[in-house]
PDB file of C-alpha atoms in Angstrom:
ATOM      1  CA  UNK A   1     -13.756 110.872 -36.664  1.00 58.00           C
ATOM      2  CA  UNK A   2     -13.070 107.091 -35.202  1.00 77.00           C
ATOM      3  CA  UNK A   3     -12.938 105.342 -38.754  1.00 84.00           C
ATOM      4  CA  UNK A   4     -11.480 108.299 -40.612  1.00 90.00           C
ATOM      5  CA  UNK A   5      -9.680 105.608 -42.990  1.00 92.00           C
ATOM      6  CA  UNK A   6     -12.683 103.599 -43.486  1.00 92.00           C
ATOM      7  CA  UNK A   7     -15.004 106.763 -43.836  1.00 94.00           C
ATOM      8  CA  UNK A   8     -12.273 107.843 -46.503  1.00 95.00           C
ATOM      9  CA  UNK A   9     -12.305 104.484 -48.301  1.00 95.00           C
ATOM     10  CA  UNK A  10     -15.670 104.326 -48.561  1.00 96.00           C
ATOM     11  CA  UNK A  11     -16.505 107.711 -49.872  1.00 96.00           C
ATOM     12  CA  UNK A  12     -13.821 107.419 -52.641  1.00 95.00           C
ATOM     13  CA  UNK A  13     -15.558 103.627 -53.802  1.00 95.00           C
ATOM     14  CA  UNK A  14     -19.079 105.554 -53.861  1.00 96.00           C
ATOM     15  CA  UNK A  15     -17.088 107.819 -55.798  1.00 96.00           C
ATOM     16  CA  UNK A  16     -15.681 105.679 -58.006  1.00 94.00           C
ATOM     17  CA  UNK A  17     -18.794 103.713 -59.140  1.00 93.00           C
ATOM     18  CA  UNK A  18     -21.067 106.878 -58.932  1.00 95.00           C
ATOM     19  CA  UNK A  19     -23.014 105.754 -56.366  1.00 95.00           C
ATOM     20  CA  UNK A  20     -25.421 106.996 -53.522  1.00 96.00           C
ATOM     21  CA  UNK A  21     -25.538 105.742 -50.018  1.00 95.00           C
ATOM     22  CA  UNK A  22     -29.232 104.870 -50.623  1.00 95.00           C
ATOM     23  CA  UNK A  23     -28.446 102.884 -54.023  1.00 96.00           C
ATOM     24  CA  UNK A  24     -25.299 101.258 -51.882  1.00 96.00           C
ATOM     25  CA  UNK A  25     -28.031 100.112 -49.269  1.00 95.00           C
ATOM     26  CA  UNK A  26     -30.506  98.512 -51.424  1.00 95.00           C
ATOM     27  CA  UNK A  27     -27.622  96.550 -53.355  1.00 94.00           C
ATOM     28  CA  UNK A  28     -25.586  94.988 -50.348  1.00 94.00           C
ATOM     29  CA  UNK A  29     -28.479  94.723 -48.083  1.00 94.00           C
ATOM     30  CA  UNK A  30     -26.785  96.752 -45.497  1.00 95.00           C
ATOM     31  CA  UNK A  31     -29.008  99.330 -43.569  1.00 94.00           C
ATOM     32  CA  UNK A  32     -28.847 102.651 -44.770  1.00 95.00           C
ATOM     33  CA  UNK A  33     -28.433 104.037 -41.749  1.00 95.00           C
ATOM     34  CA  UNK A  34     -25.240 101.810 -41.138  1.00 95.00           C
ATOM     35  CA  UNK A  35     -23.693 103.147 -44.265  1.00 95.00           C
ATOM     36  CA  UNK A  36     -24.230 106.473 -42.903  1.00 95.00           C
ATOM     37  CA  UNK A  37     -22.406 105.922 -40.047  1.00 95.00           C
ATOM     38  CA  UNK A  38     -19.429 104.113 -42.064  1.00 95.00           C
ATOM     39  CA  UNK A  39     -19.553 107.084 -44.237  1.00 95.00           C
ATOM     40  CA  UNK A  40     -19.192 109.639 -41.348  1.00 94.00           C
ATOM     41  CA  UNK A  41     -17.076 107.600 -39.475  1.00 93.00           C
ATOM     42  CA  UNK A  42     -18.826 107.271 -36.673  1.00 93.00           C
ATOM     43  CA  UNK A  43     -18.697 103.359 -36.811  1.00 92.00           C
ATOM     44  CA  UNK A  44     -17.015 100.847 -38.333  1.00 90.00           C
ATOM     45  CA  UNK A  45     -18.664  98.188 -40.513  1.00 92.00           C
ATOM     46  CA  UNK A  46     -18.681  94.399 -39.230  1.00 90.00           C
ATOM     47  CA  UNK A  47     -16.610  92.192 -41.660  1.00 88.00           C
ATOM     48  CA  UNK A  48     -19.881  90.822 -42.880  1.00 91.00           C
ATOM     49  CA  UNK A  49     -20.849  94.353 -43.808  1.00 93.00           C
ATOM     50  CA  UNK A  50     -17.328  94.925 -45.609  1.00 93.00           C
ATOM     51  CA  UNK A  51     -17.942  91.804 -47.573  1.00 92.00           C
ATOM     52  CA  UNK A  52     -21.498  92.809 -48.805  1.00 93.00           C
ATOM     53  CA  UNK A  53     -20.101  96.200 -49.459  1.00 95.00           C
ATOM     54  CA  UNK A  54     -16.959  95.327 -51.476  1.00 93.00           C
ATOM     55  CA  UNK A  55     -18.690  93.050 -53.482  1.00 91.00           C
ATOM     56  CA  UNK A  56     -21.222  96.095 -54.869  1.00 94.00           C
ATOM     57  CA  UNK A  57     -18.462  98.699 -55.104  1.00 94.00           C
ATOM     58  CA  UNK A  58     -16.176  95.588 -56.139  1.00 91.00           C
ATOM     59  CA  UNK A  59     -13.145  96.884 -53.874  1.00 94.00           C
ATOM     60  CA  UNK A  60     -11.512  94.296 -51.623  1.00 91.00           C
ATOM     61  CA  UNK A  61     -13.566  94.692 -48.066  1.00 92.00           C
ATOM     62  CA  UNK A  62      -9.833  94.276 -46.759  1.00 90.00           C
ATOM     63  CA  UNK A  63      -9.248  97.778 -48.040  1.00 92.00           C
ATOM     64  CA  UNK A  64     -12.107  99.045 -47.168  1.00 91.00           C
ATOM     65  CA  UNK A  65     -11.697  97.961 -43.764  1.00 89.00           C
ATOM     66  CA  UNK A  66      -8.686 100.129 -43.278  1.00 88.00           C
ATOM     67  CA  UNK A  67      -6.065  97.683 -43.829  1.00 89.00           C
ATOM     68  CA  UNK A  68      -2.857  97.562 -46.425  1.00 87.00           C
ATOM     69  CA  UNK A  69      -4.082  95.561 -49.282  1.00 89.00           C
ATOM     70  CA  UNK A  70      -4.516  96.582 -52.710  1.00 88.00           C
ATOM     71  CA  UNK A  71      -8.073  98.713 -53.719  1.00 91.00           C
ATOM     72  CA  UNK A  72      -9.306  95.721 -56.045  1.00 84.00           C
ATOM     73  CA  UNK A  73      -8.984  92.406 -56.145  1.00 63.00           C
ATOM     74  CA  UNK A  74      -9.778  90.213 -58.411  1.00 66.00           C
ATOM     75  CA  UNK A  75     -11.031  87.241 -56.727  1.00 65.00           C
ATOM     76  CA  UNK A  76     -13.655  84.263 -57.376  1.00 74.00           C
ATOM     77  CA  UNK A  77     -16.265  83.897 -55.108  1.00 79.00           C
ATOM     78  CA  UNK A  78     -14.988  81.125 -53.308  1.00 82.00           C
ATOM     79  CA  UNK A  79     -12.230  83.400 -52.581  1.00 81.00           C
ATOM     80  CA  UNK A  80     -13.906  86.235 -51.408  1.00 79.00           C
ATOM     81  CA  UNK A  81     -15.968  84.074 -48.660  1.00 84.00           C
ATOM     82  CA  UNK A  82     -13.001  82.524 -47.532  1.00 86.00           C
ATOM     83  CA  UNK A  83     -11.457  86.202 -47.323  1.00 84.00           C
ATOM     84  CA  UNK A  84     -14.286  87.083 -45.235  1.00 86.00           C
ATOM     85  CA  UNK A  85     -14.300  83.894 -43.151  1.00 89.00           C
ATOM     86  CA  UNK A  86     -10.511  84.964 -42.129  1.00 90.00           C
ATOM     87  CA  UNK A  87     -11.590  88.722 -41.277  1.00 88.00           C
ATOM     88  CA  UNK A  88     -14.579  86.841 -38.938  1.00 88.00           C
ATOM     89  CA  UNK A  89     -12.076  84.962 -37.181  1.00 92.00           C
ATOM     90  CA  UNK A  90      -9.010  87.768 -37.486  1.00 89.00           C
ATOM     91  CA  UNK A  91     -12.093  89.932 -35.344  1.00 89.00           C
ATOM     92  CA  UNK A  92     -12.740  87.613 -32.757  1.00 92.00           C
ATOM     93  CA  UNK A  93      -8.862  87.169 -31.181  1.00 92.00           C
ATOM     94  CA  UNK A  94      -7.518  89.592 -28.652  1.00 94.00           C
ATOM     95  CA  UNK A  95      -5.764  93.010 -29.206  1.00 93.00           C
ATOM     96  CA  UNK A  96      -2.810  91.044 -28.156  1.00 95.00           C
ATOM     97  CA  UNK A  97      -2.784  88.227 -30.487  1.00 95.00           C
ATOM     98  CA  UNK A  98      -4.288  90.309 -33.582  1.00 91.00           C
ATOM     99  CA  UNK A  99      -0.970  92.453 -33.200  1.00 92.00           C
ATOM    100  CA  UNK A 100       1.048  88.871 -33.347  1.00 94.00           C
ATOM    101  CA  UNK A 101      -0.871  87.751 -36.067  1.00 92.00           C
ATOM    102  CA  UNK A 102      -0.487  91.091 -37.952  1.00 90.00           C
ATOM    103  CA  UNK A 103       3.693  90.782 -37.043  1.00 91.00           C
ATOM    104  CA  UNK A 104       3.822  87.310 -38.945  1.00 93.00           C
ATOM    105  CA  UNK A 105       1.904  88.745 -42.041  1.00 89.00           C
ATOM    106  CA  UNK A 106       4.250  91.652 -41.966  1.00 87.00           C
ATOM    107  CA  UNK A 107       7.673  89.404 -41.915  1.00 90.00           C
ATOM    108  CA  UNK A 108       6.164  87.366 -44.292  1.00 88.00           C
ATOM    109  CA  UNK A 109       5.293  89.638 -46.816  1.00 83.00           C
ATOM    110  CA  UNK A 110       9.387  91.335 -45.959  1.00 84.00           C
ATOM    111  CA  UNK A 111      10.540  87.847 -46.672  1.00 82.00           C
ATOM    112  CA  UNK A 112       8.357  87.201 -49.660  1.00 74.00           C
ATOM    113  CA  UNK A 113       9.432  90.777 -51.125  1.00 73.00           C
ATOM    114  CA  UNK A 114      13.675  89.822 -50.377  1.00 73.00           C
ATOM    115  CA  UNK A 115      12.511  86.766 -52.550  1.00 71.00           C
ATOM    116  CA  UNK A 116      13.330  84.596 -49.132  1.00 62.00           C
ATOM    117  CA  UNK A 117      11.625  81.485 -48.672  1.00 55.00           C
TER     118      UNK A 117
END
């Protein structure tokens, strides 16, 4: 399985919400199909598709799209496309600079947790 952590994530949100892959589909406009293949593992969902699929199964479509953030997130709209907008651009760098990028986050969030500023 290529996106065992997605396929994971996504099964235990369906879960959650007692939800179908069908009834998933016809809420976030995502092709059935597609979720099928998230849900197997087989593929992983573009960051549009995350965003459309958090918002139904309100999980953060950071989580969902494997990474180290918390399940939910309470967040306003605004905030959510703005999340999205920096997953869109996060997906178009290089393997090189997303591992840079991800490097900063992580000594931020060491420095944040030391309570240095």
């Amino acid at each position: 399985m290529k996106n065992e952590i997605t396929a994971k994530r996504l099964r235990k949100a369906l879960a959650n919400k007692s939800m179908k892959a069908q009834e998933l589909a016809e809420l976030s406009g995502v092709n059935k199909s597609s979720i099928s293949q998230y849900i197997n593992g087989s593929h992983a969902p573009s960051n549009i598709s995350s965003g459309k699929i958090g918002k139904v199964l309100e999980v953060n479509p950071l989580w969902l799209m494997g990474f180290d953030v918390e399940m939910k997130k309470e967040i306003s709209e605004k905030e959510a496309e703005k999340d999205i907008s920096i997953i869109h651009k996060f997906s178009l760098l290089t393997k090189r600079d997303k591992h840079i990028i991800l490097d900063m986050i992580d000594s931020m969030l060491a420095n944040k947790e030391s309570g240095a500023d």
